[in-house]
Every structure is written in structure tokens, then in C-alpha cells.
Short mmCIF file of C-alpha atoms in Angstrom, two decimals:
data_model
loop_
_atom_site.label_atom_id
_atom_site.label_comp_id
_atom_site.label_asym_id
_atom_site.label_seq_id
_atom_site.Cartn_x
_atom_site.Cartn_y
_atom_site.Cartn_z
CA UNK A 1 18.36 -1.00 7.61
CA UNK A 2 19.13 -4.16 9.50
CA UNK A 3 18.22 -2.62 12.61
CA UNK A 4 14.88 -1.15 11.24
CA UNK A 5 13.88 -5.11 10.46
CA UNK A 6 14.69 -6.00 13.58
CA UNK A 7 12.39 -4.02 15.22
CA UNK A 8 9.75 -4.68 12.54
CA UNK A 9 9.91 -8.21 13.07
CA UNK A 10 9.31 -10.24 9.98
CA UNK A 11 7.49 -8.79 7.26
CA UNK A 12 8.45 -12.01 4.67
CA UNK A 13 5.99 -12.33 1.85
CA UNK A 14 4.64 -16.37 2.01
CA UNK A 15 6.83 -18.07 -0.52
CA UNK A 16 3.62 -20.33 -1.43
CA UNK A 17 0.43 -18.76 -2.58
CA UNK A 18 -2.37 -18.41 -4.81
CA UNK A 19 -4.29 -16.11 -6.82
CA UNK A 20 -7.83 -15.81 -6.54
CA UNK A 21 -10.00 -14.12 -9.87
CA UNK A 22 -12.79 -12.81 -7.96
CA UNK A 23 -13.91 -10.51 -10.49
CA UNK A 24 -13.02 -8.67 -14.02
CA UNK A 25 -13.88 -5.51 -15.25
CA UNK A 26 -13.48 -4.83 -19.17
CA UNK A 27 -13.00 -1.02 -19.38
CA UNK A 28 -12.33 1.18 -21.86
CA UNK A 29 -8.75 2.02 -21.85
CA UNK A 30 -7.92 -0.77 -19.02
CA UNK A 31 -8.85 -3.80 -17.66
CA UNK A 32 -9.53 -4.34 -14.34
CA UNK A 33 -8.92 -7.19 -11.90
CA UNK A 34 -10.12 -7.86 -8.70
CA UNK A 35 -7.70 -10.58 -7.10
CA UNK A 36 -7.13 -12.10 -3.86
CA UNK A 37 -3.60 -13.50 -3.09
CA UNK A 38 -4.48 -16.39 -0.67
CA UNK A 39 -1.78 -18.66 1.58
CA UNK A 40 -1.84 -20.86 4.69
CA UNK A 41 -1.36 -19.20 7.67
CA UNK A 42 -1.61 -15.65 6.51
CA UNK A 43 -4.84 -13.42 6.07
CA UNK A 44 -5.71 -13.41 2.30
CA UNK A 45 -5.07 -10.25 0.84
CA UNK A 46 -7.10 -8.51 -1.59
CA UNK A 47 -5.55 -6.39 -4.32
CA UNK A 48 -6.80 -4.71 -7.72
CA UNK A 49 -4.29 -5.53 -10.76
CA UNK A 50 -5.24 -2.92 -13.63
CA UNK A 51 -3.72 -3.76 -17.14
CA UNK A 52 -3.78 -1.12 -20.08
CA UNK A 53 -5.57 -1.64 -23.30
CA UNK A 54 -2.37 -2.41 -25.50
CA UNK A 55 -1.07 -5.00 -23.15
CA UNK A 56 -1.30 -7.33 -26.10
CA UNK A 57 0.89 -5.98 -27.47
CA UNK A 58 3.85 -8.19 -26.40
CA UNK A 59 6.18 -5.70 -24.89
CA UNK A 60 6.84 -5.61 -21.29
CA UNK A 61 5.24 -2.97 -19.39
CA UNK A 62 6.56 -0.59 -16.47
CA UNK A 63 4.43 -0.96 -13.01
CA UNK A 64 3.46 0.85 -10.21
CA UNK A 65 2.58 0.13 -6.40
CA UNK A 66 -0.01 2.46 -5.91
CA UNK A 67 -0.73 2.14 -1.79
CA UNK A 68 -3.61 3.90 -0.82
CA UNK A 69 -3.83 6.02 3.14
CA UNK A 70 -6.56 5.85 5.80
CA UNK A 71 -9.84 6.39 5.09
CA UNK A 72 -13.19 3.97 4.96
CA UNK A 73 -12.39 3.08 1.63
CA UNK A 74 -8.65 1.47 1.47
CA UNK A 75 -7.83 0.51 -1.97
CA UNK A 76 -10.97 1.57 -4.19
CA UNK A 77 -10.27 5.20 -4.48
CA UNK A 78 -6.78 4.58 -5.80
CA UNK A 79 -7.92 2.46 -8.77
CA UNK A 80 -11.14 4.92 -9.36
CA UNK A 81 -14.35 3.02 -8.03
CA UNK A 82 -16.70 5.91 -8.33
CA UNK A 83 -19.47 3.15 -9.18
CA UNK A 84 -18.95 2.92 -4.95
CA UNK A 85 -21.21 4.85 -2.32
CA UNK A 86 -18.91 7.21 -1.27
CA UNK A 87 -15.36 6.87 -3.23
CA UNK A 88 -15.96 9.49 -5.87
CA UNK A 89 -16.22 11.98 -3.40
CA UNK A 90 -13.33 10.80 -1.39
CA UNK A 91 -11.41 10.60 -4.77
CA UNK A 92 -12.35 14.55 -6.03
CA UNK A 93 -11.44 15.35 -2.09
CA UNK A 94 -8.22 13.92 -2.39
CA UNK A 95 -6.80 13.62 -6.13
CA UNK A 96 -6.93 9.44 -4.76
CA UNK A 97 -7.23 7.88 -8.41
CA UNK A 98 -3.71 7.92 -9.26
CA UNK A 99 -3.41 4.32 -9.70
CA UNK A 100 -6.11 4.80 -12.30
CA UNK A 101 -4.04 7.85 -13.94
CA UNK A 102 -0.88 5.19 -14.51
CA UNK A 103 -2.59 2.79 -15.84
CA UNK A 104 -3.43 5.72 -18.54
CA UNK A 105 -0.31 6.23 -19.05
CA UNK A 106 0.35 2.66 -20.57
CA UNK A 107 1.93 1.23 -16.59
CA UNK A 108 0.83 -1.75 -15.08
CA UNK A 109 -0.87 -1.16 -11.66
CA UNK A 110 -1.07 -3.25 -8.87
CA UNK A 111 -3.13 -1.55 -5.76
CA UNK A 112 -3.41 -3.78 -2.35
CA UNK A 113 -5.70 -3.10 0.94
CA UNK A 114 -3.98 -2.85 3.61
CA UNK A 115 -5.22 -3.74 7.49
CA UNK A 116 -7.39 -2.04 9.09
CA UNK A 117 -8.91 -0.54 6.13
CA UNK A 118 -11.84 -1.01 3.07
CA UNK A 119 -12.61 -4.70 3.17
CA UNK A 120 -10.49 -5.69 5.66
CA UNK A 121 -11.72 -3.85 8.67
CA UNK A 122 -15.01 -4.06 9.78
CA UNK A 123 -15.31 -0.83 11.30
CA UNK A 124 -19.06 -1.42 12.67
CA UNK A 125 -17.41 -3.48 15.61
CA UNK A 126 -15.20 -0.93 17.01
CA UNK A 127 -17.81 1.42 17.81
CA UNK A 128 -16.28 5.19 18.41
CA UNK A 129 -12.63 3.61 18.80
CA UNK A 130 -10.14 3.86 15.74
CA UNK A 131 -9.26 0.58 14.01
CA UNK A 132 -5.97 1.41 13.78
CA UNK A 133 -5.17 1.69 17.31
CA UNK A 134 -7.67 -1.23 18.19
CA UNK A 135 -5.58 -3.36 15.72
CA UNK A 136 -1.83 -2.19 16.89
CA UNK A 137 -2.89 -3.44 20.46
CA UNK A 138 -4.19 -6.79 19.51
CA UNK A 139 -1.59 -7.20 16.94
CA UNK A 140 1.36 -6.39 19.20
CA UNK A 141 -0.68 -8.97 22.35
CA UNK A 142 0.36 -11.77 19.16
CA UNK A 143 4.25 -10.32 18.75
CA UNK A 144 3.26 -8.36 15.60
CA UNK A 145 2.87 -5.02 14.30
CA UNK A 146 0.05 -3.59 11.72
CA UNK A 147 2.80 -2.15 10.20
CA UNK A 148 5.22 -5.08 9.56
CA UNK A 149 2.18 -6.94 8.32
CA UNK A 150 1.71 -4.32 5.77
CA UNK A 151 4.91 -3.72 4.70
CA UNK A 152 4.58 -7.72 3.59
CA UNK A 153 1.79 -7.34 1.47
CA UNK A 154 3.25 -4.65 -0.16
CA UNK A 155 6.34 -6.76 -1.02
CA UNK A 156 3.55 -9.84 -1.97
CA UNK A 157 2.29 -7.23 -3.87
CA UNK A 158 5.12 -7.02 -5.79
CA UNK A 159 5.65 -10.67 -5.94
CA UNK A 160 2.71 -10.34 -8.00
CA UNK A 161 3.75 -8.03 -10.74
CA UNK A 162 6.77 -9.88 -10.75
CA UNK A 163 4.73 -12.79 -11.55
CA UNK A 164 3.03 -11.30 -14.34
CA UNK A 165 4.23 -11.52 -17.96
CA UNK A 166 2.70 -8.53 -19.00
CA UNK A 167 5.14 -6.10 -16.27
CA UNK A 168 9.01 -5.41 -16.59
CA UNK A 169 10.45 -6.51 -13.53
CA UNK A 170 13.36 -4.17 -13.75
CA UNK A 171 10.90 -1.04 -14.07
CA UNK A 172 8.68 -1.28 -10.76
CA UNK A 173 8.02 2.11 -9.02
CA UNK A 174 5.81 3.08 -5.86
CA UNK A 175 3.57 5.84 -4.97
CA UNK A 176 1.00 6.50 -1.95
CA UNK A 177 -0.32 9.18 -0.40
CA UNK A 178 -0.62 9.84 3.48
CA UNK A 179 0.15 6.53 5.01
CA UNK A 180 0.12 5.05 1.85
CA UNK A 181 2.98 8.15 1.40
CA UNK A 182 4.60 6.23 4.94
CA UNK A 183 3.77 2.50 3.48
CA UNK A 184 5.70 3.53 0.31
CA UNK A 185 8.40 5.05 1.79
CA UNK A 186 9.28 1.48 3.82
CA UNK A 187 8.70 -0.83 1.09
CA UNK A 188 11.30 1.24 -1.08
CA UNK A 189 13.82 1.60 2.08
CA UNK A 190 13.30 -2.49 2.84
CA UNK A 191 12.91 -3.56 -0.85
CA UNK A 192 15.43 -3.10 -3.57
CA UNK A 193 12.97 -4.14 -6.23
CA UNK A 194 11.37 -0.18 -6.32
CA UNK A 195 13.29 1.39 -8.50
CA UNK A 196 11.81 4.81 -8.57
CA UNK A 197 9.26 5.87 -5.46
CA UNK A 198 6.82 9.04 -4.76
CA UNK A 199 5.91 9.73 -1.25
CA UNK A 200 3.05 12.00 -0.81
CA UNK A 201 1.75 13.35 2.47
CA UNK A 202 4.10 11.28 5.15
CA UNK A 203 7.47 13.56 5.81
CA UNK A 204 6.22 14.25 9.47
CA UNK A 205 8.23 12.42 12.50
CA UNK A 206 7.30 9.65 14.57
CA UNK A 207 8.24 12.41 17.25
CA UNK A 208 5.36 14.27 16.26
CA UNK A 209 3.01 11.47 16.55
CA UNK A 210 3.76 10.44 20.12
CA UNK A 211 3.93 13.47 20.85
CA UNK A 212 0.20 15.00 20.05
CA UNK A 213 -3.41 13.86 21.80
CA UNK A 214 -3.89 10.99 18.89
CA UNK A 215 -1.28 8.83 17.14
CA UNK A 216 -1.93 6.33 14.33
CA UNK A 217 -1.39 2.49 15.85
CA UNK A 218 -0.37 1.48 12.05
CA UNK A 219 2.80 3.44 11.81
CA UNK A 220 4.10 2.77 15.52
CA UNK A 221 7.54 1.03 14.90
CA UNK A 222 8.26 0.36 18.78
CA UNK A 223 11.82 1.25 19.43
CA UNK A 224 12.52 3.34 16.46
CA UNK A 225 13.54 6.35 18.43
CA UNK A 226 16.46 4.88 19.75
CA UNK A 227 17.70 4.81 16.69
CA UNK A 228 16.33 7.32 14.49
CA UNK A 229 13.07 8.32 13.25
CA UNK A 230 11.11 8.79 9.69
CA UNK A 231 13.90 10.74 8.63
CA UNK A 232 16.69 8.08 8.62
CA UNK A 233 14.25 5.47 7.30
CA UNK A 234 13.27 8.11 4.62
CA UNK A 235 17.70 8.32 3.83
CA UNK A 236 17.81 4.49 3.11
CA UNK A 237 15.76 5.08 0.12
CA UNK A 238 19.14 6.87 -1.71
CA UNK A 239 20.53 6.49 -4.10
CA UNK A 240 17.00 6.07 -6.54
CA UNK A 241 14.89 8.51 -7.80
CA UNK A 242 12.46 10.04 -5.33
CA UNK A 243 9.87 12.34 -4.94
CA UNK A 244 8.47 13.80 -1.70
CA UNK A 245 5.54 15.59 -2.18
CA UNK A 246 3.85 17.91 1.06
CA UNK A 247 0.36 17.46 1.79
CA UNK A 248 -1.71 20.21 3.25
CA UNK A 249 -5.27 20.17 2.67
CA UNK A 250 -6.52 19.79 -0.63
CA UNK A 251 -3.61 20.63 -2.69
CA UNK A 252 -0.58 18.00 -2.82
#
């Protein structure tokens, strides 16, 4: 573990920020927010907070960190925007509304978009090239890494339930699928406050990548191999619960 942050670099959450309403959505069985967590010096990041309907209720809630995978959408499919061009189909392609299924079952859901995805990419500027790789190059000419800066917002993220009255702190859980399935498994090895994790879709190998025609820029952790690979990061998770779910096509 303390070698795996050194070669992520930091991936600190800003101690100062603010949240940002932008929007609010009264549903029927949830409510949902539309929020962007704002700080000096660090790109604002946007995030949906859903809330069950018996919130009011007084008693503390369990949450989840639902972290959503590539794709043109980032973070609306997870929370169910089907009122989107596009995201119902992506959603009924792949089962991608399970943030929306917890907050169904009575848990507090906080669902963050990560870089370069949904809002935060604008993919019209990179032509035929892939964001991801695009972004890893600029981001590493700075001394960073796409994915140290999302394994930060996934730990503001959780600064944020934290934060919230409504959400027992001692009951926080993680689930994503593809490299949201990657993202989650991280944030759970570098961040004692997931007590319970689901990683869907992200048991290949970093050997694998580099070793096929294309790899993904965001989950390049340069040095790792000297070291270990996804497997070793995937063993710091132990001793919590965990579930590893293979992804092949449509069925998960």
C-alpha cells in the first residue's frame, strides 16, 4: 500500500471546499441532487447525491459509492437519467442504474464523474483520438496521473457522505462496473472508510493492457509492474467483504 501511493502521487481530497446545489429533482421514491463540490486549485467536480423517500425519518442511513466506467455518458447512467439522449439505452445495454437500484433499497447514494468522461470531457475536441489516452499524456507532462486524480474524487466523494447527516458513516460501501469496477477497487485498497466493496468488470491485469494494440491512459499506474499488478492491489482490499463480479458481454 505505501508503495502503490507512491507511485500514484497524491490523490488527497482538498481539505477546504464547497458544495454547489445546481439542481433538485423530487422523485417518487428518491430525491435527487445534482451537486458540484468546488475548491481552489482543483477542477470542480460534479456528483449526483440521491436520498430515499423516508430519509426523514431520523435514522441514519447506509451509503454507497456507485462509480460509473467509460462510456459518453460518465455518471448519468448510474443514477438512471433515461430523460437523457442516449443513457437509457446505454443503461438496458449495461444493467448501469445500480446507483438508482440502492437508493431503492432505502441507501444513500453518492455517484461522481470522473475525468475524461460525461461533463467533464469534451470529446468534440479530440477528434478520432481517445480522451483517455489524450488526457494520461497531458496529465503526466504536469506530474499527474488521470488515475490519481480520480481516485481523489472518489475519496471527496466520500467526504461528502460523510458530511451528510442523513448517511451512517460507519456503513459506506462501493460498487462500479468496468473501470468504475478498477476505480472501486483502489478507493477500497487506499481508503479504510469502504467497508464493504463490489467490483464488477475490472479483474484483468495491467499486463494485459500493455500488452494488447490499445490500453486505457486512465488506469496506467507507471511503475506498478515492478511491484505487482491489479492482483496485489486487488489483495489490499482483505480483510472486508468483497465481491468480484466477471463481465463478459451483456451478462455480469
Amino acid at each position: 500500500r505505501k508503495k502503490l501511493a507512491q507511485l500514484l502521487g497524491d490523490f488527497t481530497p482538498p481539505p477546504k471546499w464547497e458544495v454547489v446545489e445546481e439542481n433538485r429533482h423530487e422523485l417518487e421514491d428518491h430525491t435527487r441532487y445534482d451537486l458540484l463540490l468546488k475548491s481552489e486549485g482543483v477542477a470542480s467536480l460534479p456528483v449526483y447525491l440521491l436520498l430515499p423517500a423516508n430519509v426523514g425519518s431520523g435514522n441514519k442511513h447506509p451509503a454507497v459509492l456507485c462509480v460509473h466506467g467509460h462510456g459518453n455518458y460518465g455518471h448519468h447512467p448510474v443514477v438512471g437519467r433515461t430523460d437523457l439522449e442516449g443513457v437509457g439505452e446505454n443503461i438496458t445495454h449495461m444493467h448501469y442504474d445500480y446507483g438508482l437500484q440502492f437508493v431503492r433499497r432505502g441507501y444513500v447514494v453518492v455517484a461522481p464523474c470522473m475525468i475524461p468522461f460525461g461533463r467533464r470531457v469534451n470529446k468534440a475536441l479530440y477528434g478520432k483520438h481517445a480522451p483517455c489516452s489524450i488526457a494520461f499524456v497531458r496529465m503526466q507532462a504536469l506530474g499527474q496521473l488521470p488515475i490519481a486524480a480520480n481516485l481523489r474524487d472518489l475519496r471527496w466523494s466520500i467526504d461528502l457522505l460523510e458530511s451528510r447527516p442523513e448517511v451512517d458513516s460507519q456503513r459506506i460501501g462501493c460498487a462500479g462496473l468496468s473501470y468504475g469496477g478498477r476505480m472501486t477497487m483502489l478507493a477500497t485498497a487506499m481508503d479504510e472508510r469502504i467497508k464493504v466493496t463490489a467490483v464488477s468488470g475490472a479483474l484483468n491485469l495491467l499486463q494485459e493492457r500493455v500488452a494488447s494494440r490499445y490500453s486505457c491512459g486512465s488506469q496506467i499506474i507507471p511503475g506498478l509492474l515492478r511491484y505487482g499488478d491489479f492482483s496485489e492491489v486487488g489483495s489490499l482490499i482483505a480483510p472486508i467483504a468483497f465481491a468480484a463480479i466477471v463481465f463478459s458481454g451483456q451478462a455480469f
